[in-house]
Structure formats: structure tokens, C-alpha cells
Amino acid sequence: MILEQIATGGCQSYLVGCSETSSAALIDPEIRQIDHYLALAARDGLRIRYLIDTHTHADHFSATRQLARQLAVPVVMHRESPAPFVDMRIGDGEMVLLGRLRLQVIYTPGHTRDSMCLLVEDSLFTGDTLLIGGTGRTDLPSGDPEALHDSLFRRVLTLDPELKIYPAHDYKGRQSSTIGQEIATNPRLQARDRDAFVDMMHNLNLSMPTHVTEALRTNMSGGKSVAQLLAEAAAKVPFMSLAELKRRVEAADGELIVLDVRERDAYETGHIPAARLLPRGQIELRVNQELPDPTRRILVCCELGHVSTLAAATLHEMGFACVVALDGGMKAWREAGYPLNSGREP
């Protein structure tokens, strides 16, 4: 078995491959690591055949949907997954065939209703069911501490103590553990009594993951995160630096239209000299009267550079071939001490 472990902050994902057939599966892939996964697969001579999420993630954005479109391979999740884009729904005791490897499902609800572990040879990919020195939390949507107790003490912890475990998260730089090590040292597994375990899980008082609402929305629906939208927009348009724009403003470059897409009050408080105001929410409705010549060179700016990137991509899609976005925003422009006008432009 070929195994590559990829860390993204505390998130862990895995490229598992069959050395005889060069076929591979990605387990719990994270959206920011797509190029890394593809590079690793190419380096190891592997072809990715399956994209597997061990559960619906609430703390990061899964790459399964995007990679499925890119590679034309199936997304695999447990039957309880709410995601409509899952191609292969799999149940307890069933397997995914990966060349000579067999990825066997152990259904382990508790962290979420659709949580599962994957047993492959001497390795167990535990998702968020069993972590190194911890367990998955149960206070997020579909979490159930009683179900997690059963999954741990009646399923996972009854397996071979020598099995290596590879969790979906670890925040201390640890790569793996074993069932036996966790039974002996994991503090959350010392409360073996069901009621004591449930009481412990109810009183962890953990903070909510960053972007939990957005992560659940995108991972359950296959929609796009804000970061994905920005990345896709940035790939469609070129950018201009603050210094280059300052040079053109000072040279009174009449060939360049500076389009400020903030709201009026922000614009009138301070804007780039000669900039026109066209709030982002009005572009589609007013673009024909405000920008009648689609061949003009247009630079789009906003407060931080994010909205202007989206707006520039929108204009590009509408037929403005010479639109660029400002690399930065008005906040950076002000901090650099560059010239500002206030009020309305004549």
C-alpha cells in the first residue's frame, strides 16, 4: 500500500494507493490542497479512482465535489450523507475495491450521523470518530454522544490493538497512533461507562469551528465557498498594483476608467481621484448606461480587494475584455498615503 498523509493546519487527508495497479483513493481531501494531491499522485505514478469523505465536515471545505468534476471519478460517502452529489453511497461492512486493496467501511455514527471509518490492511482511517488523544465532538449538527460511545466501545476499540489509526484531524503534528495506544492513554476513552461518557461529551464547552455555517452549507450541498468564488474570479482577470495605478492617476491617464464598486458613503468619504462610482450590487442593472464602450480599459477597486475581484470577473463575463482588478484595496491605498478625493466627482 502506498500512503501519503497531507496536513492542512489541523486537517489530515490521505492519498491511498495500490502499488500493483497504480490506482488510488483520496480520503477527506481539503479544497486548498487540490494541486498538491494531483502532484503527489503524479509523482507516485497513481491515478485517483475514488474521492472519499469519512463524514460531512464542519471545519473545512471538502475537495471531493470539485475533484470529481475535474477528474470524472465518483464521490464516496456513507448512505446517511445528506450531500446530493454523492455517487457511491456505501454501508457498514461494504468495501471499495482499489486494485488489490480493499477499503472496508465500519459505520461509526456519533460525531455526525454519516460518520464512518475505513479499514485498509493494517490501517484504520478514523475520520473524526477517534482522534489521537481525543474523539470527535458531538455538539455539531447530527452529533450524538450516545451513538459515539457505541461506535467507539462496541466497534472501533474492539479491533486489533496493533491497528494504526489515521484521523482526519490532529493539531499537534502527530501522524498516527494505534488502537492499543489510544485505549491506554486517550483521556476521553477512560470514561467507559455510557452515562459518564455522555456527560463528559455534553460538558466539553468547545468553541465553534471557524466558518462552520459556510463549511456545512458547501459540504452538504456541493455549493461554493467564498474562497472558491474569489479564486475562480481571480483566475479570469489580470491585476494592477497600487503603485502602477498611482503612476497612471498622477499622469492623468485618460484611457483608464477607475471604477469604485463600494457603496456611496464609503466612496464619498475618500476615493481615488477621478474614480467613478458604480456599487457592486448595481453593476448588472446599470452597466450599459455607465460603461457603454466594452473596449475601454477598466480598473475595478473596492475596500479590501475581494469585491472588486468578483466585480471584475463579472464585467469580464459580460464582455468587457480589458477589465483589470486592483491588487489590494482602498484600505491599502490609504495606508500607503496615496492621493484621495472626497465627495462626488464632477
mmCIF file of C-alpha atoms in Angstrom:
data_model
loop_
_atom_site.group_PDB
_atom_site.id
_atom_site.type_symbol
_atom_site.label_atom_id
_atom_site.label_comp_id
_atom_site.label_asym_id
_atom_site.label_seq_id
_atom_site.Cartn_x
_atom_site.Cartn_y
_atom_site.Cartn_z
ATOM 1 C CA MET A 1 0.000 0.000 0.000
ATOM 2 C CA ILE A 2 1.193 3.484 -0.877
ATOM 3 C CA LEU A 3 0.208 6.073 1.727
ATOM 4 C CA GLU A 4 0.693 9.832 1.610
ATOM 5 C CA GLN A 5 -0.510 11.961 4.526
ATOM 6 C CA ILE A 6 -1.233 15.626 3.796
ATOM 7 C CA ALA A 7 -1.721 18.130 6.623
ATOM 8 C CA THR A 8 -3.603 21.406 6.195
ATOM 9 C CA GLY A 9 -3.414 23.107 9.543
ATOM 10 C CA GLY A 10 -5.030 20.560 11.842
ATOM 11 C CA CYS A 11 -6.827 18.764 8.998
ATOM 12 C CA GLN A 12 -5.385 15.483 7.756
ATOM 13 C CA SER A 13 -6.127 13.907 4.397
ATOM 14 C CA TYR A 14 -4.725 10.771 2.817
ATOM 15 C CA LEU A 15 -3.770 9.504 -0.617
ATOM 16 C CA VAL A 16 -4.009 5.709 -0.502
ATOM 17 C CA GLY A 17 -2.762 3.721 -3.479
ATOM 18 C CA CYS A 18 -2.341 0.175 -4.691
ATOM 19 C CA SER A 19 1.283 -0.321 -5.726
ATOM 20 C CA GLU A 20 0.404 -3.162 -8.097
ATOM 21 C CA THR A 21 -2.299 -1.402 -10.105
ATOM 22 C CA SER A 22 -1.376 2.281 -9.509
ATOM 23 C CA SER A 23 -4.995 3.072 -8.568
ATOM 24 C CA ALA A 24 -5.635 5.415 -5.640
ATOM 25 C CA ALA A 25 -8.270 6.990 -3.430
ATOM 26 C CA LEU A 26 -8.248 10.336 -1.687
ATOM 27 C CA ILE A 27 -9.674 10.334 1.831
ATOM 28 C CA ASP A 28 -11.027 13.572 3.326
ATOM 29 C CA PRO A 29 -9.436 15.908 0.741
ATOM 30 C CA GLU A 30 -9.298 19.634 1.550
ATOM 31 C CA ILE A 31 -10.085 22.262 -1.093
ATOM 32 C CA ARG A 32 -6.810 24.198 -0.768
ATOM 33 C CA GLN A 33 -4.678 21.129 -1.455
ATOM 34 C CA ILE A 34 -6.038 20.087 -4.845
ATOM 35 C CA ASP A 35 -2.845 20.836 -6.775
ATOM 36 C CA HIS A 36 -0.799 19.134 -4.047
ATOM 37 C CA TYR A 37 -2.869 15.947 -4.285
ATOM 38 C CA LEU A 38 -2.553 15.818 -8.041
ATOM 39 C CA ALA A 39 1.199 16.425 -7.859
ATOM 40 C CA LEU A 40 1.640 13.637 -5.284
ATOM 41 C CA ALA A 41 -0.410 11.215 -7.355
ATOM 42 C CA ALA A 42 1.643 12.022 -10.444
ATOM 43 C CA ARG A 43 4.910 11.673 -8.536
ATOM 44 C CA ASP A 44 3.887 8.269 -7.192
ATOM 45 C CA GLY A 45 2.523 7.146 -10.561
ATOM 46 C CA LEU A 46 -1.023 6.863 -9.214
ATOM 47 C CA ARG A 47 -4.368 7.511 -10.825
ATOM 48 C CA ILE A 48 -7.068 8.711 -8.444
ATOM 49 C CA ARG A 49 -10.145 6.488 -8.799
ATOM 50 C CA TYR A 50 -12.251 7.471 -5.760
ATOM 51 C CA LEU A 51 -12.836 10.549 -3.603
ATOM 52 C CA ILE A 52 -13.972 9.617 -0.108
ATOM 53 C CA ASP A 53 -15.236 11.765 2.755
ATOM 54 C CA THR A 54 -15.487 9.914 6.065
ATOM 55 C CA HIS A 55 -18.277 12.297 7.138
ATOM 56 C CA THR A 56 -19.787 15.711 6.438
ATOM 57 C CA HIS A 57 -17.069 18.123 7.550
ATOM 58 C CA ALA A 58 -17.939 21.232 9.532
ATOM 59 C CA ASP A 59 -14.488 22.782 9.913
ATOM 60 C CA HIS A 60 -13.030 22.781 6.420
ATOM 61 C CA PHE A 61 -14.136 22.708 2.808
ATOM 62 C CA SER A 62 -14.113 19.316 1.147
ATOM 63 C CA ALA A 63 -12.462 18.991 -2.255
ATOM 64 C CA THR A 64 -14.479 15.957 -3.311
ATOM 65 C CA ARG A 65 -17.040 17.759 -5.456
ATOM 66 C CA GLN A 66 -14.509 19.882 -7.347
ATOM 67 C CA LEU A 67 -12.113 16.986 -7.886
ATOM 68 C CA ALA A 68 -14.974 14.771 -9.030
ATOM 69 C CA ARG A 69 -15.773 17.255 -11.784
ATOM 70 C CA GLN A 70 -12.113 17.697 -12.641
ATOM 71 C CA LEU A 71 -11.161 14.013 -12.704
ATOM 72 C CA ALA A 72 -14.516 12.438 -13.622
ATOM 73 C CA VAL A 73 -14.353 9.995 -10.719
ATOM 74 C CA PRO A 74 -17.013 9.146 -8.096
ATOM 75 C CA VAL A 75 -17.546 10.700 -4.672
ATOM 76 C CA VAL A 76 -17.989 8.058 -1.962
ATOM 77 C CA MET A 77 -19.749 8.648 1.375
ATOM 78 C CA HIS A 78 -21.861 6.694 3.829
ATOM 79 C CA ARG A 79 -25.526 6.132 2.995
ATOM 80 C CA GLU A 80 -26.544 8.627 5.680
ATOM 81 C CA SER A 81 -24.733 11.506 3.973
ATOM 82 C CA PRO A 82 -27.112 14.364 3.115
ATOM 83 C CA ALA A 83 -24.972 15.519 0.169
ATOM 84 C CA PRO A 84 -26.877 15.190 -3.131
ATOM 85 C CA PHE A 85 -23.719 14.882 -5.234
ATOM 86 C CA VAL A 86 -22.524 11.569 -3.732
ATOM 87 C CA ASP A 87 -22.089 8.977 -6.493
ATOM 88 C CA MET A 88 -21.479 5.876 -4.384
ATOM 89 C CA ARG A 89 -23.367 5.524 -1.106
ATOM 90 C CA ILE A 90 -21.837 2.795 0.979
ATOM 91 C CA GLY A 91 -22.874 0.959 4.147
ATOM 92 C CA ASP A 92 -21.411 -0.896 7.100
ATOM 93 C CA GLY A 93 -19.311 -3.905 6.136
ATOM 94 C CA GLU A 94 -19.214 -2.961 2.464
ATOM 95 C CA MET A 95 -15.993 -2.311 0.570
ATOM 96 C CA VAL A 96 -14.476 -0.110 -2.084
ATOM 97 C CA LEU A 97 -12.184 -2.115 -4.366
ATOM 98 C CA LEU A 98 -8.947 -0.307 -5.099
ATOM 99 C CA GLY A 99 -6.791 -2.573 -7.202
ATOM 100 C CA ARG A 100 -5.560 -5.240 -4.774
ATOM 101 C CA LEU A 101 -6.638 -3.179 -1.774
ATOM 102 C CA ARG A 102 -9.980 -3.440 -0.005
ATOM 103 C CA LEU A 103 -11.308 -0.378 1.824
ATOM 104 C CA GLN A 104 -13.868 -1.742 4.277
ATOM 105 C CA VAL A 105 -16.468 0.517 5.854
ATOM 106 C CA ILE A 106 -17.130 0.484 9.586
ATOM 107 C CA TYR A 107 -20.182 2.634 10.294
ATOM 108 C CA THR A 108 -19.401 4.814 13.318
ATOM 109 C CA PRO A 109 -22.096 7.466 13.866
ATOM 110 C CA GLY A 110 -21.724 9.911 16.719
ATOM 111 C CA HIS A 111 -19.593 12.821 15.565
ATOM 112 C CA THR A 112 -22.094 13.042 12.711
ATOM 113 C CA ARG A 113 -24.859 10.723 11.577
ATOM 114 C CA ASP A 114 -22.889 9.809 8.450
ATOM 115 C CA SER A 115 -19.500 9.122 10.080
ATOM 116 C CA MET A 116 -17.575 6.037 9.043
ATOM 117 C CA CYS A 117 -14.097 4.582 9.398
ATOM 118 C CA LEU A 118 -12.165 2.812 6.642
ATOM 119 C CA LEU A 119 -10.143 -0.321 7.347
ATOM 120 C CA VAL A 120 -7.329 -0.936 4.853
ATOM 121 C CA GLU A 121 -4.846 -3.724 5.632
ATOM 122 C CA ASP A 122 -3.214 -2.733 8.959
ATOM 123 C CA SER A 123 -4.533 0.848 8.908
ATOM 124 C CA LEU A 124 -7.781 2.414 10.085
ATOM 125 C CA PHE A 125 -8.770 5.826 8.760
ATOM 126 C CA THR A 126 -10.958 7.050 11.603
ATOM 127 C CA GLY A 127 -12.270 10.379 10.317
ATOM 128 C CA ASP A 128 -13.422 12.323 13.367
ATOM 129 C CA THR A 129 -14.651 9.281 15.279
ATOM 130 C CA LEU A 130 -11.357 8.582 17.054
ATOM 131 C CA LEU A 131 -8.579 11.148 17.222
ATOM 132 C CA ILE A 132 -5.109 10.884 18.700
ATOM 133 C CA GLY A 133 -5.695 11.696 22.346
ATOM 134 C CA GLY A 134 -9.322 12.619 21.756
ATOM 135 C CA THR A 135 -12.555 11.903 19.938
ATOM 136 C CA GLY A 136 -14.793 13.799 17.577
ATOM 137 C CA ARG A 137 -17.109 16.339 19.177
ATOM 138 C CA THR A 138 -20.853 15.678 19.280
ATOM 139 C CA ASP A 139 -22.279 19.204 19.591
ATOM 140 C CA LEU A 140 -22.489 19.943 15.863
ATOM 141 C CA PRO A 141 -25.488 19.132 13.612
ATOM 142 C CA SER A 142 -26.420 15.399 13.764
ATOM 143 C CA GLY A 143 -23.893 14.747 16.562
ATOM 144 C CA ASP A 144 -24.930 12.162 19.161
ATOM 145 C CA PRO A 145 -22.759 11.295 22.202
ATOM 146 C CA GLU A 146 -24.612 8.035 22.883
ATOM 147 C CA ALA A 147 -24.042 6.885 19.302
ATOM 148 C CA LEU A 148 -20.380 7.883 19.553
ATOM 149 C CA HIS A 149 -19.985 5.817 22.738
ATOM 150 C CA ASP A 150 -21.374 2.775 20.943
ATOM 151 C CA SER A 151 -19.224 3.381 17.863
ATOM 152 C CA LEU A 152 -16.087 3.618 19.962
ATOM 153 C CA PHE A 153 -16.563 0.969 22.624
ATOM 154 C CA ARG A 154 -18.559 -1.574 20.635
ATOM 155 C CA ARG A 155 -16.842 -1.178 17.266
ATOM 156 C CA VAL A 156 -13.535 0.672 16.930
ATOM 157 C CA LEU A 157 -11.926 -0.259 20.249
ATOM 158 C CA THR A 158 -12.716 -3.952 19.776
ATOM 159 C CA LEU A 159 -10.430 -4.112 16.737
ATOM 160 C CA ASP A 160 -6.824 -5.340 16.761
ATOM 161 C CA PRO A 161 -4.850 -3.152 19.208
ATOM 162 C CA GLU A 162 -1.956 -3.117 16.739
ATOM 163 C CA LEU A 163 -4.013 -1.378 14.051
ATOM 164 C CA LYS A 164 -2.581 2.011 13.134
ATOM 165 C CA ILE A 165 -5.111 4.829 13.243
ATOM 166 C CA TYR A 166 -5.038 7.843 10.943
ATOM 167 C CA PRO A 167 -7.549 10.524 11.984
ATOM 168 C CA ALA A 168 -8.987 13.374 9.929
ATOM 169 C CA HIS A 169 -7.607 15.896 12.431
ATOM 170 C CA ASP A 170 -4.603 16.402 14.642
ATOM 171 C CA TYR A 171 -3.436 19.760 15.909
ATOM 172 C CA LYS A 172 -0.135 18.702 17.484
ATOM 173 C CA GLY A 173 1.768 17.420 14.464
ATOM 174 C CA ARG A 174 1.208 13.748 15.228
ATOM 175 C CA GLN A 175 0.764 11.479 12.225
ATOM 176 C CA SER A 176 -0.686 8.264 13.623
ATOM 177 C CA SER A 177 -1.317 6.145 16.693
ATOM 178 C CA THR A 178 -2.636 2.643 17.376
ATOM 179 C CA ILE A 179 -5.858 1.321 18.846
ATOM 180 C CA GLY A 180 -3.896 -0.021 21.807
ATOM 181 C CA GLN A 181 -2.154 3.281 22.487
ATOM 182 C CA GLU A 182 -5.455 5.126 22.446
ATOM 183 C CA ILE A 183 -7.123 2.656 24.811
ATOM 184 C CA ALA A 184 -4.232 3.131 27.235
ATOM 185 C CA THR A 185 -3.681 6.883 27.034
ATOM 186 C CA ASN A 186 -6.612 8.698 25.404
ATOM 187 C CA PRO A 187 -8.313 10.676 28.215
ATOM 188 C CA ARG A 188 -11.750 10.571 26.578
ATOM 189 C CA LEU A 189 -11.684 6.786 26.461
ATOM 190 C CA GLN A 190 -11.205 6.424 30.197
ATOM 191 C CA ALA A 191 -14.900 7.170 30.800
ATOM 192 C CA ARG A 192 -16.015 3.765 29.593
ATOM 193 C CA ASP A 193 -19.385 3.921 31.315
ATOM 194 C CA ARG A 194 -22.006 5.121 28.841
ATOM 195 C CA ASP A 195 -23.582 7.738 31.110
ATOM 196 C CA ALA A 196 -20.210 9.091 32.221
ATOM 197 C CA PHE A 197 -19.058 9.349 28.603
ATOM 198 C CA VAL A 198 -22.234 11.143 27.517
ATOM 199 C CA ASP A 199 -21.969 13.548 30.436
ATOM 200 C CA MET A 200 -18.352 14.287 29.533
ATOM 201 C CA MET A 201 -19.238 14.991 25.889
ATOM 202 C CA HIS A 202 -22.077 17.304 26.931
ATOM 203 C CA ASN A 203 -19.700 19.376 29.043
ATOM 204 C CA LEU A 204 -16.672 19.874 26.791
ATOM 205 C CA ASN A 205 -17.647 23.523 26.128
ATOM 206 C CA LEU A 206 -15.718 23.684 22.875
ATOM 207 C CA SER A 207 -15.627 26.782 20.699
ATOM 208 C CA MET A 208 -17.306 26.580 17.305
ATOM 209 C CA PRO A 209 -15.094 25.859 14.279
ATOM 210 C CA THR A 210 -14.266 28.793 12.041
ATOM 211 C CA HIS A 211 -16.641 29.052 9.056
ATOM 212 C CA VAL A 212 -18.836 26.270 10.455
ATOM 213 C CA THR A 213 -22.005 27.515 8.732
ATOM 214 C CA GLU A 214 -20.293 28.017 5.393
ATOM 215 C CA ALA A 215 -18.475 24.676 5.605
ATOM 216 C CA LEU A 216 -21.657 22.751 6.377
ATOM 217 C CA ARG A 217 -23.546 24.561 3.627
ATOM 218 C CA THR A 218 -20.967 23.849 0.948
ATOM 219 C CA ASN A 219 -20.127 20.303 2.043
ATOM 220 C CA MET A 220 -23.784 19.301 2.304
ATOM 221 C CA SER A 221 -24.929 20.931 -0.919
ATOM 222 C CA GLY A 222 -21.910 20.952 -3.193
ATOM 223 C CA GLY A 223 -22.087 24.735 -3.360
ATOM 224 C CA LYS A 224 -19.086 27.031 -3.433
ATOM 225 C CA SER A 225 -17.326 28.798 -0.599
ATOM 226 C CA VAL A 226 -16.403 32.463 -0.738
ATOM 227 C CA ALA A 227 -12.749 31.462 -1.125
ATOM 228 C CA GLN A 228 -13.622 29.299 -4.134
ATOM 229 C CA LEU A 229 -15.577 32.114 -5.761
ATOM 230 C CA LEU A 230 -12.670 34.508 -5.228
ATOM 231 C CA ALA A 231 -10.135 32.027 -6.596
ATOM 232 C CA GLU A 232 -12.235 31.400 -9.698
ATOM 233 C CA ALA A 233 -12.724 35.126 -10.228
ATOM 234 C CA ALA A 234 -9.004 35.850 -9.781
ATOM 235 C CA ALA A 235 -8.213 33.280 -12.474
ATOM 236 C CA LYS A 236 -10.268 35.210 -15.032
ATOM 237 C CA VAL A 237 -8.817 38.712 -14.780
ATOM 238 C CA PRO A 238 -5.406 40.402 -14.584
ATOM 239 C CA PHE A 239 -4.436 42.749 -11.746
ATOM 240 C CA MET A 240 -2.747 46.137 -11.422
ATOM 241 C CA SER A 241 -0.531 47.137 -8.495
ATOM 242 C CA LEU A 242 -1.237 50.114 -6.245
ATOM 243 C CA ALA A 243 1.981 51.783 -7.361
ATOM 244 C CA GLU A 244 1.163 51.376 -11.058
ATOM 245 C CA LEU A 245 -2.313 52.808 -10.553
ATOM 246 C CA LYS A 246 -0.869 55.767 -8.631
ATOM 247 C CA ARG A 247 1.516 56.438 -11.527
ATOM 248 C CA ARG A 248 -1.345 56.396 -14.012
ATOM 249 C CA VAL A 249 -3.560 58.622 -11.843
ATOM 250 C CA GLU A 250 -0.768 61.192 -11.478
ATOM 251 C CA ALA A 251 -0.155 61.061 -15.211
ATOM 252 C CA ALA A 252 -3.875 61.698 -15.810
ATOM 253 C CA ASP A 253 -4.190 58.583 -17.946
ATOM 254 C CA GLY A 254 -7.457 59.259 -19.717
ATOM 255 C CA GLU A 255 -7.520 55.802 -21.280
ATOM 256 C CA LEU A 256 -8.144 54.122 -17.927
ATOM 257 C CA ILE A 257 -11.522 54.160 -16.175
ATOM 258 C CA VAL A 258 -11.204 53.640 -12.409
ATOM 259 C CA LEU A 259 -14.433 52.049 -11.216
ATOM 260 C CA ASP A 260 -15.131 52.124 -7.476
ATOM 261 C CA VAL A 261 -17.651 49.420 -6.558
ATOM 262 C CA ARG A 262 -18.159 50.329 -2.882
ATOM 263 C CA GLU A 263 -21.326 51.943 -1.531
ATOM 264 C CA ARG A 264 -21.808 55.712 -1.928
ATOM 265 C CA ASP A 265 -20.985 56.696 1.662
ATOM 266 C CA ALA A 266 -17.623 54.890 1.542
ATOM 267 C CA TYR A 267 -16.870 56.386 -1.871
ATOM 268 C CA GLU A 268 -17.643 59.944 -0.798
ATOM 269 C CA THR A 269 -15.536 59.594 2.348
ATOM 270 C CA GLY A 270 -12.467 59.029 0.194
ATOM 271 C CA HIS A 271 -11.775 57.639 -3.274
ATOM 272 C CA ILE A 272 -9.088 57.522 -5.942
ATOM 273 C CA PRO A 273 -9.043 60.788 -7.932
ATOM 274 C CA ALA A 274 -11.380 60.675 -10.969
ATOM 275 C CA ALA A 275 -12.803 57.284 -9.923
ATOM 276 C CA ARG A 276 -16.387 56.598 -10.969
ATOM 277 C CA LEU A 277 -18.892 55.130 -8.542
ATOM 278 C CA LEU A 278 -20.845 52.014 -9.509
ATOM 279 C CA PRO A 279 -21.761 49.891 -6.460
ATOM 280 C CA ARG A 280 -21.267 46.154 -6.927
ATOM 281 C CA GLY A 281 -24.946 45.435 -6.379
ATOM 282 C CA GLN A 282 -25.923 47.694 -9.306
ATOM 283 C CA ILE A 283 -23.421 46.598 -11.945
ATOM 284 C CA GLU A 284 -25.719 44.284 -13.893
ATOM 285 C CA LEU A 285 -28.534 46.858 -13.877
ATOM 286 C CA ARG A 286 -26.536 49.979 -14.766
ATOM 287 C CA VAL A 287 -23.554 48.727 -16.728
ATOM 288 C CA ASN A 288 -24.958 49.630 -20.156
ATOM 289 C CA GLN A 289 -25.556 53.258 -19.284
ATOM 290 C CA GLU A 290 -22.433 53.685 -17.139
ATOM 291 C CA LEU A 291 -19.977 51.781 -19.364
ATOM 292 C CA PRO A 292 -21.290 51.936 -22.945
ATOM 293 C CA ASP A 293 -17.914 51.126 -24.567
ATOM 294 C CA PRO A 294 -16.882 47.483 -23.892
ATOM 295 C CA THR A 295 -13.432 48.112 -25.370
ATOM 296 C CA ARG A 296 -12.378 50.650 -22.712
ATOM 297 C CA ARG A 297 -9.738 49.685 -20.187
ATOM 298 C CA ILE A 298 -11.386 49.497 -16.756
ATOM 299 C CA LEU A 299 -9.792 49.070 -13.339
ATOM 300 C CA VAL A 300 -12.095 47.949 -10.538
ATOM 301 C CA CYS A 301 -11.409 48.767 -6.877
ATOM 302 C CA CYS A 302 -13.133 48.240 -3.517
ATOM 303 C CA GLU A 303 -12.212 48.450 0.173
ATOM 304 C CA LEU A 304 -10.150 45.258 0.569
ATOM 305 C CA GLY A 305 -9.794 43.882 -2.961
ATOM 306 C CA HIS A 306 -12.231 40.972 -2.695
ATOM 307 C CA VAL A 307 -15.442 42.538 -4.009
ATOM 308 C CA SER A 308 -13.535 44.238 -6.825
ATOM 309 C CA THR A 309 -12.118 40.877 -7.939
ATOM 310 C CA LEU A 310 -15.630 39.420 -8.138
ATOM 311 C CA ALA A 311 -16.897 42.532 -9.904
ATOM 312 C CA ALA A 312 -14.065 42.481 -12.437
ATOM 313 C CA ALA A 313 -14.799 38.834 -13.232
ATOM 314 C CA THR A 314 -18.477 39.706 -13.703
ATOM 315 C CA LEU A 315 -17.600 42.508 -16.120
ATOM 316 C CA HIS A 316 -15.277 40.156 -17.978
ATOM 317 C CA GLU A 317 -18.111 37.641 -18.373
ATOM 318 C CA MET A 318 -20.346 40.452 -19.633
ATOM 319 C CA GLY A 319 -17.951 41.217 -22.469
ATOM 320 C CA PHE A 320 -15.521 43.816 -21.102
ATOM 321 C CA ALA A 321 -12.281 42.390 -22.449
ATOM 322 C CA CYS A 322 -9.939 44.987 -20.938
ATOM 323 C CA VAL A 323 -11.066 44.916 -17.317
ATOM 324 C CA VAL A 324 -8.488 44.561 -14.529
ATOM 325 C CA ALA A 325 -8.748 44.420 -10.729
ATOM 326 C CA LEU A 326 -6.688 46.399 -8.249
ATOM 327 C CA ASP A 327 -4.213 44.229 -6.347
ATOM 328 C CA GLY A 328 -5.244 45.471 -2.909
ATOM 329 C CA GLY A 329 -7.957 47.898 -1.978
ATOM 330 C CA MET A 330 -8.736 51.366 -0.706
ATOM 331 C CA LYS A 331 -7.528 50.412 2.771
ATOM 332 C CA ALA A 332 -4.054 49.687 1.381
ATOM 333 C CA TRP A 333 -4.248 52.796 -0.825
ATOM 334 C CA ARG A 334 -4.937 54.996 2.216
ATOM 335 C CA GLU A 335 -2.247 53.330 4.312
ATOM 336 C CA ALA A 336 0.271 53.980 1.541
ATOM 337 C CA GLY A 337 -0.561 57.694 1.709
ATOM 338 C CA TYR A 338 -1.678 57.832 -1.905
ATOM 339 C CA PRO A 339 -3.933 60.699 -3.084
ATOM 340 C CA LEU A 340 -7.624 60.758 -2.223
ATOM 341 C CA ASN A 341 -10.611 62.854 -3.226
ATOM 342 C CA SER A 342 -13.766 63.145 -1.150
ATOM 343 C CA GLY A 343 -17.371 63.893 -2.033
ATOM 344 C CA ARG A 344 -18.761 63.332 -5.513
ATOM 345 C CA GLU A 345 -16.701 63.555 -8.654
ATOM 346 C CA PRO A 346 -17.844 66.300 -11.041
#
